[in-house]
Amino acid sequence: MNARWSPFNVASVTLGLAFLYLPIVILIIFSFNESRLVTVWAGFSTKWYVSLFSNRGLIDAAWVTLRVALISASIATVLGTLAAITLTRYTRFRGRVLFSGMVFAPLVMPEVITGLSLLLLFVAIGLDRGFLTVTLAHITFSMCFVAVVVQSRLLTFDRSLEEAAMDLGAPPVKTFFQVTLPVILPAIISGWMLAFTLSLDDLVIASFTSGPGATTLPMKIYSQVRLGVTPEINAACTILIAVVALGVIAASLVNKRREIQRLRDEQMAQRGA
Amino acid sequence: MSDTVLAAARPVASRPSVLSRTFQAMYGRLVIIIPYLWLLVFFLVPFAIVFKISLSQTQIAMPPYAPVFSLTDGFGGLLDQLRQLSIDNYLWLTEDALYFNAYVSSVVIAAVSTVLTLLVGYPVAYGMARAPESWRPTLLMLVILPFWTSFLIRVYAWIGILKPEGLLNQFLQGIGLINEPLIILNTNAAIFIGIVYSYLPFMVLPLYSALEKMDYSLIEAAKDLGCPPISAFWKITFPLSFPGIVAGCLLVFIPAVGEFVIPDLLGGSQTLMIGKTLWNEFFANRDWPVSSAVAVILLLLLVVPIVIFQQSQARAIEQDR
């Protein structure tokens, strides 16, 4: 039957989205507030952004965060993709149950436990806490998210393409790079972006595993939030939101164009046949 | 159908070099071994260490616990160390009612929030699944997008709204609904709002995918046969969306039990949640063995829901294969 908007459905979706977006919109609006108070509007001003850019500590933290996120997301994407292939393509090997447990458990594991356990590992093996340890920690929890994203794409993937390539004599590695990879690439890209933003956002695990000189932006924001709500934090948050939103929108546009291109190619192929 | 890419040792058209042949032979194993080893070292081994340290004695040193199981002293030393292991930290957890209350109230707060998230999320997911098909990708994107923005920022945004002189009270007083400001911030109500808000996408997405797959001609048939809409919902829609409900509730409940940021920023000083207790034990009291013991008990508490979650995910893969 045809789906259409009933009043109840419109109302519930609208209210749900309003609930999700209103707090963020309010936060952004008050980052442009003239007054120091974040709850009373006193006119438009960009002074908090100006003062933000002269805040050395915040800028340093932002650089650390960005570097951690770039490195950890890239490594997590490789490891997560391998894990996804293992989960979907290798049904029988020793320890498979343990492996799928280790991939899915971090998705729901409370962050305090992950953070504490990783910290104790780093202390036990004598690794100094800092940039490296935060990066390792972020790779570990974000690779599981990448694995889930890529795995769901691999499941809907037409296996006969891979089999055809191998029947024609392509070795497994070549099959992967020439047949599988192009198809699952959008999922890998969104996996990378997910890993990147997870790393950008993380407060709890970073607080446990980071050391002096590797304070990340969420740690900095958190310590300032504890002192009170200020428009400067709103400004910092707005910039973070803008960066992430632009990234997500750009990625979805790229995906859409690829999709259109693919449909056009398919139509051409059918017409040719 | 070849299950393992590697096992399918098929005739190769061109003659590859020895090196590349070795690599091809290793390929399948490497694909498994690399992520496997990584997760063993950085996920499983750390838990063993947490367990080990939870059995050790607190020391004023760096690291602040007595070493357990170092093999440097040989076998005799190992036996000696085994004798030093103690369950003191666990006994300590039972002696101080604070910990017990924190566990209980974490589970209660997480359970209440999960039910609230389900009540808010179900109509949203239902509305999305019944929306015209051309709308659905956009709606899905709109639900996912807040999830990409920082958790910390989204929780922080609520402080300005819920404060006594905050926007919600200004609004309610402005329209004359209340005279006195509502005290919401620093109460459990603020924690419920924070959890529902932060975890809503986790609830909506699995519900949506379950509801979207549903065949609505079943409802039509029920209606044609004279079934009132509400009982059609309970007899058809609800059972068919049950896997989504289970997945959504677990995705909210498990992390919410150990939540730290929300109770810390939105809850008051008297809010008891175990994630906050663990954090304070670690960062304020610097008592690593006790915080390890807290973590071990928390993990034991969550083992059953985590296993159910893992099973349901693994089953979903099997079905889709």
Coordinates of C-alpha atoms in Angstrom, one line a residue:
Chain A
M1 CA 0.0 0.0 0.0
N2 CA 1.1 3.6 -0.5
A3 CA 2.7 5.3 2.5
R4 CA 1.5 8.8 3.1
W5 CA 1.7 11.4 5.9
S6 CA -1.0 10.9 8.5
P7 CA -1.4 13.7 11.0
F8 CA -0.1 11.5 13.8
N9 CA 3.0 10.6 11.9
V10 CA 3.8 14.2 10.9
A11 CA 3.3 15.3 14.5
S12 CA 5.6 12.6 16.0
V13 CA 8.4 13.1 13.5
T14 CA 8.2 16.9 13.8
L15 CA 8.2 16.8 17.6
G16 CA 11.0 14.2 17.6
L17 CA 13.2 16.3 15.3
A18 CA 12.4 19.5 17.2
F19 CA 13.5 17.8 20.4
L20 CA 16.8 16.7 18.8
Y21 CA 17.6 20.0 17.2
L22 CA 16.3 22.7 19.5
P23 CA 19.0 22.5 22.1
I24 CA 21.7 22.6 19.5
V25 CA 20.1 25.6 17.7
I26 CA 19.8 27.5 21.1
L27 CA 23.5 26.7 21.8
I28 CA 24.5 28.2 18.5
I29 CA 22.3 31.3 18.8
F30 CA 23.7 32.1 22.2
S31 CA 27.3 31.8 21.0
F32 CA 26.6 35.2 19.2
N33 CA 25.2 36.8 22.4
E34 CA 26.7 40.1 23.4
S35 CA 26.2 39.4 27.1
R36 CA 28.3 37.0 29.3
L37 CA 25.1 35.4 30.3
V38 CA 24.1 32.5 28.1
T39 CA 20.4 32.7 28.9
V40 CA 19.6 36.4 28.3
W41 CA 19.9 37.8 24.8
A42 CA 21.6 41.2 24.7
G43 CA 22.4 41.7 21.0
F44 CA 24.5 40.2 18.3
S45 CA 28.2 39.9 18.7
T46 CA 31.1 37.8 17.4
K47 CA 33.4 38.8 20.3
W48 CA 33.4 35.3 21.8
Y49 CA 34.8 33.9 18.6
V50 CA 37.5 36.6 18.7
S51 CA 38.4 35.8 22.3
L52 CA 38.4 32.1 21.4
F53 CA 41.1 32.5 18.8
S54 CA 43.4 34.2 21.3
N55 CA 43.0 31.3 23.8
R56 CA 46.3 29.5 23.3
G57 CA 45.3 26.5 25.5
L58 CA 42.2 25.9 23.6
I59 CA 43.9 26.1 20.2
D60 CA 46.7 23.8 21.3
A61 CA 44.1 21.3 22.5
A62 CA 42.3 21.6 19.2
W63 CA 45.4 20.7 17.3
V64 CA 46.1 17.6 19.5
T65 CA 42.5 16.5 19.0
L66 CA 42.6 16.9 15.3
R67 CA 45.9 14.9 15.0
V68 CA 44.7 12.1 17.2
A69 CA 41.4 12.0 15.3
L70 CA 43.1 11.9 11.9
I71 CA 45.6 9.2 12.8
S72 CA 43.2 7.0 14.9
A73 CA 40.4 7.2 12.3
S74 CA 42.7 6.1 9.5
I75 CA 44.2 3.2 11.3
A76 CA 40.8 2.2 12.8
T77 CA 39.3 2.2 9.3
V78 CA 41.9 -0.3 8.1
L79 CA 41.5 -2.5 11.1
G80 CA 37.7 -2.2 11.2
T81 CA 37.4 -3.1 7.5
L82 CA 39.6 -6.2 8.1
A83 CA 37.4 -7.1 11.0
A84 CA 34.2 -6.6 8.9
I85 CA 35.6 -8.9 6.2
T86 CA 36.5 -11.5 8.8
L87 CA 33.0 -11.3 10.3
T88 CA 31.1 -11.7 7.0
R89 CA 33.5 -13.8 4.9
Y90 CA 35.1 -16.3 7.2
T91 CA 32.4 -18.3 8.9
R92 CA 34.6 -21.0 10.4
F93 CA 37.8 -20.4 12.3
R94 CA 38.8 -21.1 15.8
G95 CA 37.7 -18.3 18.2
R96 CA 35.1 -16.8 15.9
V97 CA 32.6 -16.4 18.8
L98 CA 35.3 -14.6 20.9
F99 CA 36.1 -12.4 17.9
S100 CA 32.6 -11.3 17.2
G101 CA 32.2 -10.7 21.0
M102 CA 35.3 -8.5 21.0
V103 CA 33.9 -6.5 18.0
F104 CA 30.4 -5.9 19.4
A105 CA 31.1 -5.5 23.1
P106 CA 33.0 -2.2 22.7
L107 CA 29.9 -0.7 21.1
V108 CA 28.0 -0.8 24.3
M109 CA 30.8 -1.0 26.9
P110 CA 30.6 1.9 29.4
E111 CA 33.4 4.3 28.6
V112 CA 34.6 4.4 32.1
I113 CA 35.4 0.7 32.0
T114 CA 37.2 0.9 28.6
G115 CA 39.2 4.0 29.7
L116 CA 40.2 2.4 33.0
S117 CA 41.2 -0.9 31.5
L118 CA 43.3 0.7 28.7
L119 CA 45.0 3.0 31.2
L120 CA 46.0 0.0 33.4
L121 CA 47.3 -1.8 30.3
F122 CA 49.5 1.2 29.4
V123 CA 50.8 1.4 32.9
A124 CA 51.5 -2.3 33.1
I125 CA 53.5 -2.3 29.9
G126 CA 55.3 0.9 30.9
L127 CA 54.0 3.1 28.2
D128 CA 54.0 6.8 29.1
R129 CA 50.6 8.4 28.9
G130 CA 50.3 11.0 26.2
F131 CA 49.6 11.4 22.5
L132 CA 50.4 7.8 21.6
T133 CA 48.2 6.2 24.3
V134 CA 45.2 8.3 23.5
T135 CA 45.6 7.4 19.8
L136 CA 45.8 3.7 20.6
A137 CA 42.8 3.9 22.8
H138 CA 40.7 5.7 20.1
I139 CA 41.8 3.2 17.4
T140 CA 40.5 0.4 19.6
F141 CA 37.0 1.6 20.3
S142 CA 36.4 3.3 16.9
M143 CA 37.5 0.3 14.8
C144 CA 34.5 -1.7 16.1
F145 CA 32.1 1.1 14.9
V146 CA 33.9 1.0 11.5
A147 CA 33.5 -2.8 11.5
V148 CA 29.8 -2.6 12.0
V149 CA 29.3 0.0 9.3
V150 CA 31.4 -1.8 6.7
Q151 CA 30.0 -5.2 7.7
S152 CA 26.4 -4.1 6.9
R153 CA 27.5 -3.1 3.4
L154 CA 29.4 -6.4 2.9
L155 CA 26.2 -8.3 3.8
T156 CA 24.2 -6.7 1.0
F157 CA 27.0 -7.1 -1.4
D158 CA 26.5 -9.5 -4.3
R159 CA 29.0 -12.3 -3.6
S160 CA 28.8 -13.7 -7.1
L161 CA 30.9 -10.7 -8.4
E162 CA 33.8 -11.8 -6.2
E163 CA 33.3 -15.4 -7.2
A164 CA 33.2 -14.5 -10.9
A165 CA 36.5 -12.5 -10.5
M166 CA 38.2 -15.5 -8.8
D167 CA 36.8 -18.0 -11.3
L168 CA 38.4 -15.8 -14.0
G169 CA 41.7 -16.2 -12.2
A170 CA 42.0 -13.1 -10.1
P171 CA 43.9 -13.8 -6.8
P172 CA 42.1 -12.9 -3.6
V173 CA 44.0 -9.7 -3.0
K174 CA 43.4 -8.5 -6.5
T175 CA 39.7 -9.4 -6.2
F176 CA 39.5 -7.4 -3.1
F177 CA 41.1 -4.3 -4.5
Q178 CA 39.4 -4.4 -7.9
V179 CA 35.9 -5.8 -7.1
T180 CA 35.1 -5.6 -3.4
L181 CA 36.8 -2.3 -2.5
P182 CA 35.1 0.0 -5.0
V183 CA 31.7 -1.3 -4.0
I184 CA 32.2 -1.0 -0.2
L185 CA 34.1 2.3 -0.5
P186 CA 31.2 4.5 0.5
A187 CA 30.7 2.4 3.7
I188 CA 34.5 2.6 4.4
I189 CA 34.4 6.4 4.0
S190 CA 31.4 6.8 6.3
G191 CA 33.2 4.4 8.7
W192 CA 36.2 6.7 8.6
M193 CA 34.1 9.7 9.3
L194 CA 32.3 8.0 12.2
A195 CA 35.7 7.0 13.7
F196 CA 36.9 10.6 13.2
T197 CA 34.0 12.2 15.0
L198 CA 34.0 9.6 17.8
S199 CA 37.6 10.5 18.4
L200 CA 36.9 14.2 18.2
D201 CA 34.1 13.9 20.8
D202 CA 35.6 11.5 23.3
L203 CA 36.0 12.8 26.8
V204 CA 36.0 9.9 29.1
I205 CA 38.5 7.5 27.4
A206 CA 40.8 10.4 26.6
S207 CA 40.7 11.6 30.3
F208 CA 41.9 8.2 31.4
T209 CA 44.5 7.5 28.7
S210 CA 45.9 11.0 28.1
G211 CA 48.8 12.5 29.9
P212 CA 50.5 15.9 30.3
G213 CA 50.9 17.7 26.9
A214 CA 48.2 15.7 25.2
T215 CA 45.1 17.5 26.5
T216 CA 42.3 17.1 24.0
L217 CA 39.6 19.6 23.2
P218 CA 36.8 17.8 25.0
M219 CA 39.0 17.6 28.1
K220 CA 39.6 21.3 27.9
I221 CA 35.9 22.1 27.3
Y222 CA 34.9 19.8 30.1
S223 CA 37.2 21.5 32.6
Q224 CA 35.8 24.9 31.6
V225 CA 32.2 23.7 31.7
R226 CA 32.7 22.6 35.3
L227 CA 33.6 26.2 36.1
G228 CA 30.4 27.5 34.5
V229 CA 28.6 28.0 31.3
T230 CA 30.2 30.8 29.1
P231 CA 29.5 32.0 25.6
E232 CA 33.1 31.2 24.7
I233 CA 32.4 27.5 25.1
N234 CA 29.2 28.0 23.1
A235 CA 31.4 29.5 20.3
A236 CA 33.9 26.6 20.5
C237 CA 31.0 24.1 20.3
T238 CA 29.5 26.0 17.4
I239 CA 32.7 25.7 15.4
L240 CA 32.9 22.0 16.2
I241 CA 29.3 21.5 15.1
A242 CA 29.9 23.5 11.9
V243 CA 33.0 21.4 11.0
V244 CA 31.2 18.1 11.6
A245 CA 28.0 19.2 9.8
L246 CA 29.9 20.4 6.8
G247 CA 31.8 17.1 6.6
V248 CA 28.7 15.0 6.8
I249 CA 26.8 17.1 4.2
A250 CA 29.8 17.0 1.9
A251 CA 30.1 13.3 2.2
S252 CA 26.4 12.7 1.6
L253 CA 26.5 14.9 -1.5
V254 CA 29.5 12.9 -2.8
N255 CA 27.6 9.7 -2.1
K256 CA 24.5 10.9 -3.9
R257 CA 26.5 11.9 -7.0
R258 CA 28.2 8.5 -7.1
E259 CA 24.7 6.9 -6.7
I260 CA 23.3 9.0 -9.6
Q261 CA 26.4 8.1 -11.7
R262 CA 25.9 4.4 -10.9
L263 CA 22.2 4.5 -11.9
R264 CA 23.1 6.3 -15.1
D265 CA 25.7 3.7 -15.9
E266 CA 23.3 0.9 -15.3
Q267 CA 20.7 2.5 -17.6
M268 CA 23.4 2.9 -20.3
A269 CA 24.3 -0.8 -19.9
Q270 CA 20.7 -1.9 -20.2
R271 CA 20.1 0.2 -23.2
G272 CA 23.3 -1.2 -24.8
A273 CA 22.1 -4.7 -24.1
Chain B
M1 CA 29.8 -21.4 -2.6
S2 CA 33.3 -20.8 -1.4
D3 CA 33.2 -19.6 2.2
T4 CA 36.8 -18.7 2.6
V5 CA 38.3 -16.5 -0.1
L6 CA 41.7 -18.1 0.6
A7 CA 40.6 -21.7 0.6
A8 CA 39.5 -21.3 -3.0
A9 CA 42.9 -22.2 -4.4
R10 CA 42.0 -21.7 -8.0
P11 CA 44.2 -21.9 -11.1
V12 CA 45.9 -18.6 -11.6
A13 CA 46.1 -17.3 -15.1
S14 CA 49.4 -15.4 -14.9
R15 CA 52.4 -16.9 -13.1
P16 CA 52.9 -14.9 -9.9
S17 CA 56.3 -14.5 -8.2
V18 CA 57.1 -16.6 -5.1
L19 CA 56.8 -13.5 -3.0
S20 CA 53.3 -12.7 -4.2
R21 CA 52.3 -16.3 -3.9
T22 CA 53.4 -16.4 -0.3
F23 CA 51.5 -13.2 0.3
Q24 CA 48.3 -14.6 -1.3
A25 CA 48.6 -17.7 0.9
M26 CA 49.0 -15.4 3.9
Y27 CA 46.2 -13.1 2.9
G28 CA 43.3 -14.9 4.4
R29 CA 45.1 -15.5 7.6
L30 CA 46.3 -11.9 7.9
V31 CA 42.8 -10.6 7.4
I32 CA 41.7 -12.5 10.5
I33 CA 44.9 -12.2 12.6
I34 CA 45.5 -8.5 12.5
P35 CA 42.2 -7.2 13.9
Y36 CA 42.1 -10.3 16.2
L37 CA 45.4 -9.6 17.8
W38 CA 44.7 -5.9 18.1
L39 CA 41.4 -6.6 20.0
L40 CA 43.1 -9.2 22.1
V41 CA 45.8 -6.9 23.2
F42 CA 43.8 -3.7 23.6
F43 CA 40.4 -5.0 24.6
L44 CA 40.7 -8.4 26.3
V45 CA 44.1 -8.3 28.0
P46 CA 43.2 -4.9 29.7
F47 CA 40.2 -6.6 31.4
A48 CA 42.5 -9.3 32.7
I49 CA 44.7 -6.5 34.1
V50 CA 41.7 -4.7 35.7
F51 CA 40.8 -8.0 37.4
K52 CA 44.3 -8.6 38.6
I53 CA 44.7 -5.1 40.0
S54 CA 41.3 -5.3 41.7
L55 CA 42.8 -8.1 43.8
S56 CA 45.9 -6.1 44.8
Q57 CA 46.6 -3.8 47.7
T58 CA 46.5 -0.1 47.6
Q59 CA 49.9 1.6 47.9
I60 CA 50.9 5.2 48.0
A61 CA 53.3 5.0 45.1
M62 CA 53.2 5.3 41.3
P63 CA 51.5 3.2 40.1
P64 CA 49.4 3.2 43.3
Y65 CA 49.0 -0.5 43.8
A66 CA 51.2 -3.4 44.9
P67 CA 52.5 -5.4 42.0
V68 CA 50.9 -8.8 41.4
F69 CA 52.2 -11.5 39.1
S70 CA 55.5 -10.3 37.9
L71 CA 57.6 -13.2 36.8
T72 CA 60.9 -11.6 37.7
D73 CA 61.1 -13.4 41.1
G74 CA 60.7 -16.9 39.6
F75 CA 58.2 -19.6 40.7
G76 CA 58.7 -19.1 44.4
G77 CA 58.1 -15.4 44.1
L78 CA 54.9 -16.1 42.1
L79 CA 53.5 -18.3 44.8
D80 CA 54.4 -15.7 47.3
Q81 CA 52.6 -13.1 45.3
L82 CA 49.6 -15.4 44.9
R83 CA 49.3 -15.5 48.7
Q84 CA 49.2 -11.7 48.7
L85 CA 46.2 -11.5 46.5
S86 CA 43.2 -10.4 48.5
I87 CA 39.5 -9.7 48.0
D88 CA 39.8 -6.8 50.4
N89 CA 38.7 -4.3 47.8
Y90 CA 35.6 -6.3 47.1
L91 CA 34.9 -6.6 50.9
W92 CA 35.3 -2.9 51.0
L93 CA 32.7 -2.4 48.4
T94 CA 30.2 -4.4 50.5
E95 CA 31.0 -2.6 53.7
D96 CA 30.3 0.9 52.4
A97 CA 26.7 1.2 51.4
L98 CA 27.6 4.0 49.0
Y99 CA 28.7 1.5 46.4
F100 CA 25.7 -0.8 46.6
N101 CA 23.4 2.2 46.4
A102 CA 25.3 3.6 43.4
Y103 CA 24.9 0.3 41.6
V104 CA 21.2 0.0 42.3
S105 CA 20.5 3.6 41.5
S106 CA 22.5 3.4 38.2
V107 CA 20.5 0.4 37.1
V108 CA 17.2 2.1 38.1
I109 CA 18.1 5.4 36.4
A110 CA 19.2 3.6 33.3
A111 CA 16.1 1.4 33.2
V112 CA 13.7 4.3 33.6
S113 CA 15.6 6.3 31.0
T114 CA 15.5 3.4 28.6
V115 CA 11.7 3.1 28.9
L116 CA 11.3 6.9 28.4
T117 CA 13.6 6.7 25.4
L118 CA 11.4 3.9 24.0
L119 CA 8.3 5.9 24.6
V120 CA 9.7 9.0 22.8
G121 CA 11.5 7.0 20.1
Y122 CA 8.8 4.6 19.0
P123 CA 6.4 7.2 17.6
V124 CA 9.3 9.0 15.8
A125 CA 10.5 5.7 14.3
Y126 CA 7.0 4.7 13.4
G127 CA 6.3 8.1 11.7
M128 CA 9.5 7.8 9.8
A129 CA 8.8 4.3 8.6
R130 CA 5.4 5.3 7.4
A131 CA 6.6 8.5 5.7
P132 CA 6.5 8.7 1.9
E133 CA 9.5 6.7 0.6
S134 CA 11.2 9.7 -1.0
W135 CA 11.3 11.4 2.5
R136 CA 12.9 8.5 4.3
P137 CA 16.6 9.0 3.5
T138 CA 16.4 12.7 4.5
L139 CA 14.6 11.9 7.8
L140 CA 17.1 9.1 8.5
M141 CA 19.9 11.6 7.9
L142 CA 18.3 14.2 10.2
V143 CA 18.1 11.6 13.0
I144 CA 21.7 10.5 12.6
L145 CA 23.1 14.0 12.3
P146 CA 22.9 15.1 16.0
F147 CA 24.7 11.8 16.8
W148 CA 27.7 13.2 14.9
T149 CA 27.9 16.3 17.0
S150 CA 29.7 16.0 20.2
F151 CA 28.0 14.1 23.1
L152 CA 29.6 16.6 25.6
I153 CA 28.3 19.6 23.6
R154 CA 24.8 18.1 23.5
V155 CA 24.7 17.5 27.2
Y156 CA 26.2 21.0 27.9
A157 CA 23.5 22.6 25.8
W158 CA 20.9 21.3 28.3
I159 CA 22.5 23.1 31.2
G160 CA 21.5 26.5 29.8
I161 CA 18.0 25.2 29.2
L162 CA 17.3 23.5 32.5
K163 CA 18.9 26.0 34.9
P164 CA 16.5 27.8 37.4
E165 CA 16.9 31.0 35.4
G166 CA 17.3 29.0 32.2
L167 CA 15.4 29.2 29.0
L168 CA 12.8 26.5 29.9
N169 CA 11.8 28.4 33.0
Q170 CA 11.8 31.7 31.2
F171 CA 9.5 30.3 28.7
L172 CA 7.1 28.6 31.1
Q173 CA 7.0 31.7 33.3
G174 CA 6.6 33.9 30.2
I175 CA 3.4 32.0 29.1
G176 CA 2.2 32.1 32.7
L177 CA 2.1 28.4 33.3
I178 CA 4.3 28.6 36.4
N179 CA 5.1 31.3 38.9
E180 CA 8.1 29.7 40.6
P181 CA 11.0 28.4 38.5
L182 CA 11.1 24.6 38.3
I183 CA 14.1 23.0 39.8
I184 CA 15.2 20.5 37.2
L185 CA 19.0 20.9 36.9
N186 CA 20.9 18.8 39.5
T187 CA 18.0 16.3 39.9
N188 CA 17.4 12.9 38.5
A189 CA 14.8 14.4 36.1
A190 CA 17.7 16.3 34.4
I191 CA 19.6 13.0 34.1
F192 CA 16.5 11.3 32.5
I193 CA 16.2 14.2 30.0
G194 CA 19.9 14.0 29.2
I195 CA 19.9 10.3 28.6
V196 CA 16.7 10.3 26.5
Y197 CA 18.1 13.2 24.5
S198 CA 21.6 11.8 23.9
Y199 CA 20.6 8.2 23.2
L200 CA 17.5 8.8 21.2
P201 CA 19.1 8.1 17.8
F202 CA 20.3 4.7 19.2
M203 CA 16.7 3.8 19.9
V204 CA 15.2 5.2 16.7
L205 CA 17.5 3.6 14.2
P206 CA 17.0 -0.1 15.1
L207 CA 13.2 0.6 15.6
Y208 CA 13.0 2.3 12.2
S209 CA 14.8 -0.6 10.4
A210 CA 12.5 -3.1 12.0
L211 CA 9.3 -1.1 11.2
E212 CA 10.4 -0.3 7.7
K213 CA 10.8 -3.9 6.8
M214 CA 7.2 -4.6 8.1
D215 CA 4.5 -5.5 5.6
Y216 CA 1.7 -3.0 6.1
S217 CA -0.8 -5.1 4.1
L218 CA -1.0 -7.1 7.3
I219 CA -2.5 -4.1 9.1
E220 CA -4.9 -3.5 6.1
A221 CA -6.0 -7.1 6.3
A222 CA -6.6 -6.8 10.1
K223 CA -8.6 -3.6 9.6
D224 CA -10.7 -5.2 6.8
L225 CA -11.5 -8.0 9.1
G226 CA -12.8 -5.6 11.7
C227 CA -9.8 -5.3 14.0
P228 CA -9.7 -1.9 15.7
P229 CA -6.4 0.0 15.0
I230 CA -5.1 -0.2 18.6
S231 CA -5.4 -3.9 18.9
A232 CA -4.0 -4.2 15.4
F233 CA -1.0 -2.4 16.7
W234 CA -0.5 -4.6 19.7
K235 CA -1.2 -7.8 17.8
I236 CA 0.8 -7.1 14.6
T237 CA 3.1 -4.0 14.6
F238 CA 4.4 -4.4 18.1
P239 CA 5.5 -8.1 17.9
L240 CA 7.0 -7.5 14.5
S241 CA 9.1 -4.6 15.7
F242 CA 10.2 -6.5 18.8
P243 CA 13.7 -7.3 17.6
G244 CA 14.2 -3.5 17.0
I245 CA 12.9 -2.8 20.5
V246 CA 15.3 -5.3 22.1
A247 CA 18.3 -3.9 20.1
G248 CA 17.3 -0.3 20.8
C249 CA 16.8 -0.8 24.5
L250 CA 20.1 -2.6 24.9
L251 CA 21.9 0.1 23.0
V252 CA 20.5 2.6 25.4
F253 CA 20.5 0.7 28.7
I254 CA 24.0 -0.8 28.8
P255 CA 26.0 2.4 28.2
A256 CA 23.6 4.4 30.3
V257 CA 24.3 2.3 33.4
G258 CA 27.9 3.3 33.3
E259 CA 27.3 6.9 32.1
F260 CA 29.6 9.5 33.5
V261 CA 29.1 12.8 31.6
I262 CA 25.4 13.1 32.0
P263 CA 25.1 12.5 35.8
D264 CA 28.2 14.7 36.3
L265 CA 27.0 17.7 34.4
L266 CA 23.2 17.5 34.8
G267 CA 22.8 15.5 38.0
G268 CA 23.4 17.1 41.4
S269 CA 26.2 16.3 43.9
Q270 CA 24.0 13.8 45.6
T271 CA 23.3 11.9 42.4
L272 CA 24.6 8.4 42.8
M273 CA 25.7 6.7 39.6
I274 CA 28.4 4.1 39.4
G275 CA 30.2 5.7 36.5
K276 CA 30.7 8.8 38.5
T277 CA 31.7 6.8 41.6
L278 CA 34.4 5.0 39.5
W279 CA 35.6 8.3 38.1
N280 CA 35.9 9.9 41.5
E281 CA 37.5 6.8 43.0
F282 CA 40.1 7.0 40.3
F283 CA 40.7 10.7 39.7
A284 CA 39.9 12.2 43.2
N285 CA 40.9 9.4 45.6
R286 CA 43.6 7.9 43.3
D287 CA 42.5 4.4 44.5
W288 CA 43.2 2.3 41.5
P289 CA 42.5 -1.1 43.1
V290 CA 39.1 -0.1 44.4
S291 CA 38.1 1.6 41.1
S292 CA 39.2 -1.7 39.4
A293 CA 37.0 -3.6 41.7
V294 CA 34.1 -1.2 40.9
A295 CA 34.7 -1.8 37.2
V296 CA 34.8 -5.6 37.6
I297 CA 31.4 -5.6 39.4
L298 CA 29.9 -3.2 36.9
L299 CA 31.1 -5.5 34.1
L300 CA 29.6 -8.6 35.8
L301 CA 26.3 -6.7 36.1
L302 CA 26.3 -5.9 32.4
V303 CA 27.6 -9.3 31.1
V304 CA 24.1 -10.7 30.6
P305 CA 22.7 -7.7 28.6
I306 CA 26.0 -7.5 26.6
V307 CA 25.9 -11.2 25.7
I308 CA 22.2 -10.8 24.6
F309 CA 23.2 -7.8 22.5
Q310 CA 26.1 -9.6 20.9
Q311 CA 23.9 -12.6 20.2
S312 CA 21.2 -10.5 18.6
Q313 CA 23.8 -8.8 16.4
A314 CA 25.4 -12.1 15.4
R315 CA 22.0 -13.5 14.6
A316 CA 21.2 -10.5 12.4
I317 CA 24.4 -11.2 10.4
E318 CA 23.5 -14.9 10.0
Q319 CA 20.0 -13.9 8.7
D320 CA 21.3 -11.4 6.2
R321 CA 24.0 -13.7 4.9

